Short mmCIF file of C-alpha atoms and ligand atoms in Angstrom, two decimals:
data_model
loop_
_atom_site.label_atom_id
_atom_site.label_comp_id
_atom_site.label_asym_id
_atom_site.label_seq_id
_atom_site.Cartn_x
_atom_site.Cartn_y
_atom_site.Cartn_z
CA UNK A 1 7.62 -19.19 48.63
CA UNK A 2 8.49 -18.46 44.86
CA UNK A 3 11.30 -16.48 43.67
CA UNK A 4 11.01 -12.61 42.79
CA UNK A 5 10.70 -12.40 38.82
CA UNK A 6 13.33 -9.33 37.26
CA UNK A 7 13.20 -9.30 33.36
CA UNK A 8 16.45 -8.59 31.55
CA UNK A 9 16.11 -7.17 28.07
CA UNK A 10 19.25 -7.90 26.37
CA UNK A 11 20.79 -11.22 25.98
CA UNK A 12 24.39 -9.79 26.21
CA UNK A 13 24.52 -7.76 29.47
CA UNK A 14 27.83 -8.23 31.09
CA UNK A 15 28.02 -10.70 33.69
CA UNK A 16 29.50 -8.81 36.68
CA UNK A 17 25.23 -7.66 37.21
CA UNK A 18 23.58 -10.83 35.93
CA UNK A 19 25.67 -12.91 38.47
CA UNK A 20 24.85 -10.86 41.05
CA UNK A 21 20.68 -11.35 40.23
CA UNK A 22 21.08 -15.00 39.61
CA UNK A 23 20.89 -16.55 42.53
CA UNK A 24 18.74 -14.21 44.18
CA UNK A 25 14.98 -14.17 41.39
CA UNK A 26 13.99 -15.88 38.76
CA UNK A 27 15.73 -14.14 35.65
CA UNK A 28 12.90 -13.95 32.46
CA UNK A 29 15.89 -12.69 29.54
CA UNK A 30 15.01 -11.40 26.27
CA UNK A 31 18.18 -13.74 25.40
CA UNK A 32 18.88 -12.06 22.07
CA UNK A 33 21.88 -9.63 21.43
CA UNK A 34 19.18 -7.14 19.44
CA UNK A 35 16.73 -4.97 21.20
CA UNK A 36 13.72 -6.67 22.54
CA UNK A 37 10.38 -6.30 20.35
CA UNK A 38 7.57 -4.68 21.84
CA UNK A 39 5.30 -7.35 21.22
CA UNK A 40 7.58 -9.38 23.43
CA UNK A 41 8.58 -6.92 25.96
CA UNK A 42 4.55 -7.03 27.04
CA UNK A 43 4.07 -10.59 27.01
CA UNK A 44 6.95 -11.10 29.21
CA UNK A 45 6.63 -8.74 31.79
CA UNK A 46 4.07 -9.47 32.88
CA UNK A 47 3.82 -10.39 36.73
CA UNK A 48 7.85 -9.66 37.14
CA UNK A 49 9.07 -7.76 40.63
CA UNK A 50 11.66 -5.84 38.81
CA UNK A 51 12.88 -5.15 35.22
CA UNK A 52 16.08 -4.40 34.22
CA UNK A 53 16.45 -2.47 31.08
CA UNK A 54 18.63 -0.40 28.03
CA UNK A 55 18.43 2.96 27.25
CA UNK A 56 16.93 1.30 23.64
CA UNK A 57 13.48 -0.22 26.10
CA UNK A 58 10.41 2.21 26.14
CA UNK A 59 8.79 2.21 29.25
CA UNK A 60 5.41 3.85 29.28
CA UNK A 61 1.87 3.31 30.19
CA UNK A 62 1.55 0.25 28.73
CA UNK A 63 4.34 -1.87 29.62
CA UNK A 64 3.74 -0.37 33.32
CA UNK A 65 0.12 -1.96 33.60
CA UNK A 66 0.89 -5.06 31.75
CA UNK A 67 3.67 -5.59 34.42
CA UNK A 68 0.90 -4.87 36.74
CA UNK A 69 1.15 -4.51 40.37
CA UNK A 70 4.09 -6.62 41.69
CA UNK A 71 6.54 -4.44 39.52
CA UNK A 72 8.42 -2.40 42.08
CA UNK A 73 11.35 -1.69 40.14
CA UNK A 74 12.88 -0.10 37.27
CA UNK A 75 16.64 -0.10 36.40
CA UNK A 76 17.69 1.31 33.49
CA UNK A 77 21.45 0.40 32.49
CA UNK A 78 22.27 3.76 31.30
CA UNK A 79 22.55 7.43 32.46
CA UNK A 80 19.98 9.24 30.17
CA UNK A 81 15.89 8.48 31.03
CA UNK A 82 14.56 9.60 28.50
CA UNK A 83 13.06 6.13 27.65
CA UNK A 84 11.38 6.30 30.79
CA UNK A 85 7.89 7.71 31.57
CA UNK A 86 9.33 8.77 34.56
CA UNK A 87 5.34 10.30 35.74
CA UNK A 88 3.73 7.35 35.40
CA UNK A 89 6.19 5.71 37.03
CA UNK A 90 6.22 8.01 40.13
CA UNK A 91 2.11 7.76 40.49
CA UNK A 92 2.29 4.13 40.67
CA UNK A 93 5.61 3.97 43.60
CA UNK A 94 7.90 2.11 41.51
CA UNK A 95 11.26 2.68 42.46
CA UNK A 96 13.84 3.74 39.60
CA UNK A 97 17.53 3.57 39.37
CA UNK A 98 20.01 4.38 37.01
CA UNK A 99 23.96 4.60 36.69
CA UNK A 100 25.73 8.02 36.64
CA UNK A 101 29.14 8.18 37.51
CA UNK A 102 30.41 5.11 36.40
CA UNK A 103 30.18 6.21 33.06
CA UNK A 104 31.63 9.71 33.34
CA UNK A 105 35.07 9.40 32.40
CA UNK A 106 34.20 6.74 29.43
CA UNK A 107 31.96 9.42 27.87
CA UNK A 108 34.28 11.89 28.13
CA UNK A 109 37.40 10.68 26.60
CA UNK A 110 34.96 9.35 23.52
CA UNK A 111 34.19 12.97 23.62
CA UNK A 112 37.49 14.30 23.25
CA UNK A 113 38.10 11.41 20.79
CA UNK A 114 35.26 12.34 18.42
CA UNK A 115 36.20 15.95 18.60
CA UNK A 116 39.72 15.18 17.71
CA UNK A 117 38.55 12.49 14.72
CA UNK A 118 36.17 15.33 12.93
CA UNK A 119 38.46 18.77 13.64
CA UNK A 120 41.79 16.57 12.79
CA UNK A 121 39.86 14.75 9.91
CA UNK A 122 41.62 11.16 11.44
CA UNK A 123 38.71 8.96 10.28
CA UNK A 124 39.09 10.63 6.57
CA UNK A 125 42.75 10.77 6.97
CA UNK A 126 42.83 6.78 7.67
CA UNK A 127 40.15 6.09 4.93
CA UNK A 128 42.37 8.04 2.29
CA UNK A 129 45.25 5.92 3.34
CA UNK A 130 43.77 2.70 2.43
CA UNK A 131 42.47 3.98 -1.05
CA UNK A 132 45.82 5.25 -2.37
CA UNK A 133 44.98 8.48 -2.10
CA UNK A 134 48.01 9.27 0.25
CA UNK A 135 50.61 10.59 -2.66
CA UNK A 136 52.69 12.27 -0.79
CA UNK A 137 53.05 14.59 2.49
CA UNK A 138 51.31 17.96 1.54
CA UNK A 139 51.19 21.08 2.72
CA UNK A 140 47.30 21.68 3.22
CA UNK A 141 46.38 17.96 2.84
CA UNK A 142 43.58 16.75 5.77
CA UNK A 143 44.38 19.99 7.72
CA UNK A 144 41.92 21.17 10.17
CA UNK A 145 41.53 23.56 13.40
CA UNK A 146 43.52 22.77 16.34
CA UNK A 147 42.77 22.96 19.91
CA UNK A 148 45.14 25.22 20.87
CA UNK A 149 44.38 28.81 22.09
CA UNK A 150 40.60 27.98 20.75
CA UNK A 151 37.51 28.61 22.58
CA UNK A 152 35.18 25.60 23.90
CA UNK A 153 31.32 26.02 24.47
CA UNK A 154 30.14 23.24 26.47
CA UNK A 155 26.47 23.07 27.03
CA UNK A 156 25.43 21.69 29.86
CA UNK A 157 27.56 21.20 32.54
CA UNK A 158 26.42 17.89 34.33
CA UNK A 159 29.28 15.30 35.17
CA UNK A 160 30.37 14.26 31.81
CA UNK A 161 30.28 18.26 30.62
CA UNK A 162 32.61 19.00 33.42
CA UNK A 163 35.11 15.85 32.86
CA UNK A 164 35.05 16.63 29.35
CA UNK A 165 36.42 20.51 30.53
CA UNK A 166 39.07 18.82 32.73
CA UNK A 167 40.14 16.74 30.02
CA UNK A 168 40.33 19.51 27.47
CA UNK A 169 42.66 21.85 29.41
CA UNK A 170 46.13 20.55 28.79
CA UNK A 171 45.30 21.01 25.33
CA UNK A 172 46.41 24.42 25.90
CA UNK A 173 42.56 25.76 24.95
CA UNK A 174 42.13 29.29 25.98
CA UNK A 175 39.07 29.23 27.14
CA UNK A 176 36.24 26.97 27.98
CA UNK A 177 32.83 28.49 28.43
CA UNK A 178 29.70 26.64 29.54
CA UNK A 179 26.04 27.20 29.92
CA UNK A 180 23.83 25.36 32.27
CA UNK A 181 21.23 26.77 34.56
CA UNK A 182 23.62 27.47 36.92
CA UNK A 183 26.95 28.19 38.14
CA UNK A 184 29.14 25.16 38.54
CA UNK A 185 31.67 25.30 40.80
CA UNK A 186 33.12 21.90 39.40
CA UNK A 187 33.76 24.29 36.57
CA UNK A 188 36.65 25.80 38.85
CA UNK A 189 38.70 22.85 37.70
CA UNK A 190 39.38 24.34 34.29
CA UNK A 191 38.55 28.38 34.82
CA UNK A 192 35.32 27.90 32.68
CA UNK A 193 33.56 30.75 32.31
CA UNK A 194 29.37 30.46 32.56
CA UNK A 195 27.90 32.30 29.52
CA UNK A 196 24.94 32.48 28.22
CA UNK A 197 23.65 30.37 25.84
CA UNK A 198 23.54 32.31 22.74
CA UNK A 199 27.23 34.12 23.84
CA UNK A 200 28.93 30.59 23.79
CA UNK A 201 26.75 29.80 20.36
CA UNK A 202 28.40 32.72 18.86
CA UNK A 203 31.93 32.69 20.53
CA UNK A 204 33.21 29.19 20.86
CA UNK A 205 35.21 27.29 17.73
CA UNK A 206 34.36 24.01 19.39
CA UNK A 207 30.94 22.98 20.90
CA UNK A 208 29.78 20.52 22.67
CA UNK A 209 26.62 19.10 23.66
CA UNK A 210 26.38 16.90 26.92
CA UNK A 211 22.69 18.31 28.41
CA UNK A 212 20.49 15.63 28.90
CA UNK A 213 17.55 15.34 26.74
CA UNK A 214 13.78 16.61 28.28
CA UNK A 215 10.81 17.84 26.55
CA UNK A 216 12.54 21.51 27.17
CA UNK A 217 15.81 20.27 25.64
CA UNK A 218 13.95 18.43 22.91
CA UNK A 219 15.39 20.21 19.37
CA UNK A 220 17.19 22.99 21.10
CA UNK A 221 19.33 22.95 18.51
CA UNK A 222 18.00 24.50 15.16
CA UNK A 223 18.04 26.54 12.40
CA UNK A 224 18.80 29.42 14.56
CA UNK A 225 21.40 27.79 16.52
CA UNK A 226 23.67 26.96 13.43
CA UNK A 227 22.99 30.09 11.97
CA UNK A 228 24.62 32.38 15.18
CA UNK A 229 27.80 30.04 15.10
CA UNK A 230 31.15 30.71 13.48
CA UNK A 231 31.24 29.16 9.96
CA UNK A 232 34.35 27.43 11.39
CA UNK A 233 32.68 25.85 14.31
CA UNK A 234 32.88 22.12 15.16
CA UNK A 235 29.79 20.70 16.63
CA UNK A 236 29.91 18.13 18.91
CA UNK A 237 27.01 16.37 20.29
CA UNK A 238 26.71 13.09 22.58
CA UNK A 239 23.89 13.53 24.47
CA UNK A 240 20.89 12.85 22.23
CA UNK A 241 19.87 13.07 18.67
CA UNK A 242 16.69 14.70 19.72
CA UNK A 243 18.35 17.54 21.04
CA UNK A 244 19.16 18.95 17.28
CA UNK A 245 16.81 19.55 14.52
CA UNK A 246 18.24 17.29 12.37
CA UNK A 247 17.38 18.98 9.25
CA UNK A 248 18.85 21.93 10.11
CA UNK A 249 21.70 20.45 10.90
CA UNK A 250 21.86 18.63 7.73
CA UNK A 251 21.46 22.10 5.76
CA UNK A 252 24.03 24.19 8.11
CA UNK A 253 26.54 20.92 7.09
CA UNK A 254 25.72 20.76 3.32
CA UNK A 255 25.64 25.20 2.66
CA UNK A 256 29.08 24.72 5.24
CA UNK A 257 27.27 27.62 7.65
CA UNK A 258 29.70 25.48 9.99
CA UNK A 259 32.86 23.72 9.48
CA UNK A 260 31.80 19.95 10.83
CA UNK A 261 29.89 18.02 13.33
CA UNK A 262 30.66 14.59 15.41
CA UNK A 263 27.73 12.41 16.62
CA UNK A 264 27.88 9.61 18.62
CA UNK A 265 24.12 10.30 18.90
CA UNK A 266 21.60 10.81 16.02
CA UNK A 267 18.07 10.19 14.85
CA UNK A 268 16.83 7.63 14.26
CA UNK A 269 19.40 4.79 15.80
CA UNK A 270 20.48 3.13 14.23
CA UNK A 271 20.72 5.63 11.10
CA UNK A 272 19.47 4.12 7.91
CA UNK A 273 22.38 3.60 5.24
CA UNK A 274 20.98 5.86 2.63
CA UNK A 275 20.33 8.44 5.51
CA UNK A 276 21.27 12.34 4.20
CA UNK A 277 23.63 12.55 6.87
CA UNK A 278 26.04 9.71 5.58
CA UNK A 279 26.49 11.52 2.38
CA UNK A 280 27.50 14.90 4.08
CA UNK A 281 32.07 14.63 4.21
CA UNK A 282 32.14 17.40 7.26
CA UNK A 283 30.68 15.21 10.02
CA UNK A 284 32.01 12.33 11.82
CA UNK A 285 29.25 9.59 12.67
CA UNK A 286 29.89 6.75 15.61
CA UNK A 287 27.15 4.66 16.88
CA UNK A 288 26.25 5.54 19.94
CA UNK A 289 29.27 4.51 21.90
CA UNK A 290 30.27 6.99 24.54
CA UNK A 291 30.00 4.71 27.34
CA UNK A 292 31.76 2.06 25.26
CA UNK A 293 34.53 1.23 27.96
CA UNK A 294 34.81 -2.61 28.96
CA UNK A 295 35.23 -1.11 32.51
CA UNK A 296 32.32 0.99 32.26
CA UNK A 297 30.03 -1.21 30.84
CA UNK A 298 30.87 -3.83 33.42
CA UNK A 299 30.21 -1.38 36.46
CA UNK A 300 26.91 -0.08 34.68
CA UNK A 301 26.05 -3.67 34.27
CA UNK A 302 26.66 -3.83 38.39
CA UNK A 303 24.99 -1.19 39.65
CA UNK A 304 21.85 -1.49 37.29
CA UNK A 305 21.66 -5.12 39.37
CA UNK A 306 22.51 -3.62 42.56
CA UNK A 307 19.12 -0.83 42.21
CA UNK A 308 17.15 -4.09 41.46
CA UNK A 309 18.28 -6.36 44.41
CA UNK A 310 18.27 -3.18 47.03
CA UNK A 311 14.84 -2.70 46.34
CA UNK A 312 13.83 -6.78 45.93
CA UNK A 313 15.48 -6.96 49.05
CA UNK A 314 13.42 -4.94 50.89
CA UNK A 315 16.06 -1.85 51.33
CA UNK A 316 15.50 0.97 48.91
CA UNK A 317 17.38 3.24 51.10
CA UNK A 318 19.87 0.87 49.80
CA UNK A 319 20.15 1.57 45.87
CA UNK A 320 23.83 2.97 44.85
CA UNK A 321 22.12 5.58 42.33
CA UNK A 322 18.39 5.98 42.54
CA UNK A 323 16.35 8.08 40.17
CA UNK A 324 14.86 10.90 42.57
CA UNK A 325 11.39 11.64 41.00
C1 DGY B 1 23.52 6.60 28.53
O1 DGY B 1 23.92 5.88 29.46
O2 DGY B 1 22.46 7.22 28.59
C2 DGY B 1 24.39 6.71 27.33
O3 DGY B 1 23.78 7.35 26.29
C3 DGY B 1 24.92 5.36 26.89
O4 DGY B 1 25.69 4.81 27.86
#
């Protein structure tokens, strides 16, 4: 009998997953370290059991009946789905999986990292230093807000929204507020306080975006948005670039309606050179790496092949972190 066929789209997935697919199916790889072309991605899936795939893969309609009917499984090596048609998946029974967790504390310290490298100005700071622009120490030189007796609005208060409130509260903050559908009790961990969305738009110095992106999160951030926070306010956002109306971002950064903005996630990625938002000086820019973490990346790479072989296998009871759809 012939081998199961799983498609890997990126040449340079850690080996702790690939290993454990190897001996098991026939791997088709898009071997290249770049994102696979569409044109590509349909010629080769078709016929595969399973495909295992990046948050940068679109899978829609099309791909889904090229694969045609043996596909039975979709692993995306990631925690957000928003690549993933995740209706048309459900009508035809193919199984998904994905990889919380694993990725949690990564995200967050890159969080608290980016928030620290745009409030304390560190990537400026550094930059300065290497073009001789560091005369002396000075009073007001690369100053910017601390943490310290602040107020933090996170929105959205999944797993990385809560870490990143664990991790925030030795910095003495005085108060963390969060919005989310509901009341978290995870949020007991650091006293936050559930607000709504517009109080913690209004009240917070720092805030911080961690909701995932759907088509009702989809530009929740505009013009509006900017305008009801504090002209010192730090934005923060490592969810999705879709979540923010760009523009309006841009403009409440250039007419400094708010102090700054970090984004490890923007639109479109990667961001053109000559892009408006590499020209602004009060936003930090990093390219997409909150999950970044050798560790991370090597368990994501794991349990992305562990969804695949459960279901191959026969046991999708068996997948470590299944999509529920
Ligand atoms: C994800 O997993 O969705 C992150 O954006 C990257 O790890």
């Amino acid at each position: 009998m012939s081998r199961q066929k799983v498609l890997v789209t990126r040449g340079d997935i850690p080996e702790s997953g690939l290993s454990i697919l190897k001996n098991k199916y026939d791997l088709i790889c898009w071997n290249k370290t770049t994102p696979i072309p569409r044109t590509e991605f349909l010629s080769m899936v078709k016929d595969v059991d399973g495909i295992f795939c990046l948050l940068t893969d679109k899978i829609d309609e099309e791909i889904l009946s090229t694969a045609g009917s043996k596909l039975k499984v979709v692993s995306t090596m990631s925690v957000g789905l928003d690549h993933l048609n995740l209706n048309a998946l459900k009508t035809r029974g193919i199984h998904v999986g994905y990889t919380p967790g694993v990725l949690t504390d990564a995200t967050a310290e890159l969080t608290i990292g980016l928030l620290l490298a745009t409030s304390r100005k560190i990537i400026a700071a550094e930059h300065a230093l290497r073009n001789g622009e560091w005369t002396s120490w000075s009073p007001n030189w690369m100053c910017g807000p601390g943490l310290a007796n602040s107020t933090v609005g996170i929105v959205g208060l999944g797993r990385i929204g809560a870490r990143v409130g664990e991790y925030l509260k030795p910095f003495g903050v005085n108060k963390i507020l969060y919005s989310s559908r509901t009341e978290k009790t995870d949020a007991k961990k650091f006293n936050g306080q559930h607000v709504s969305l517009n109080t913690l738009l209004t009240e917070s110095d720092f805030i911080i975006v961690t909701i995932a992106l759907t088509p009702e999160t989809r530009e929740m951030f505009g013009k509006s948005s900017f305008d009801m926070m504090k002209s010192t306010a730090i934005f923060i956002n490592i969810s999705r670039g879709e979540i923010v109306d760009q523009p309006a971002l841009i403009d409440a950064l250039k007419n400094n309606k708010i102090r700054g903005a970090g984004l490890d996630v923007m639109t479109p990625e990667p961001i053109p050179l000559d892009h408006e938002l590499l020209k602004l000086d009060n936003c930090v820019l990093l390219p997409h790496i909150g999950s970044a973490a050798i560790e991370a990346r090597r368990e994501m790479s794991v349990i992305t092949a562990k969804n695949i072989s459960a279901v191959l296998d026969g046991h999708p009871e068996n997948m470590p972190s299944p999509v529920n759809i």
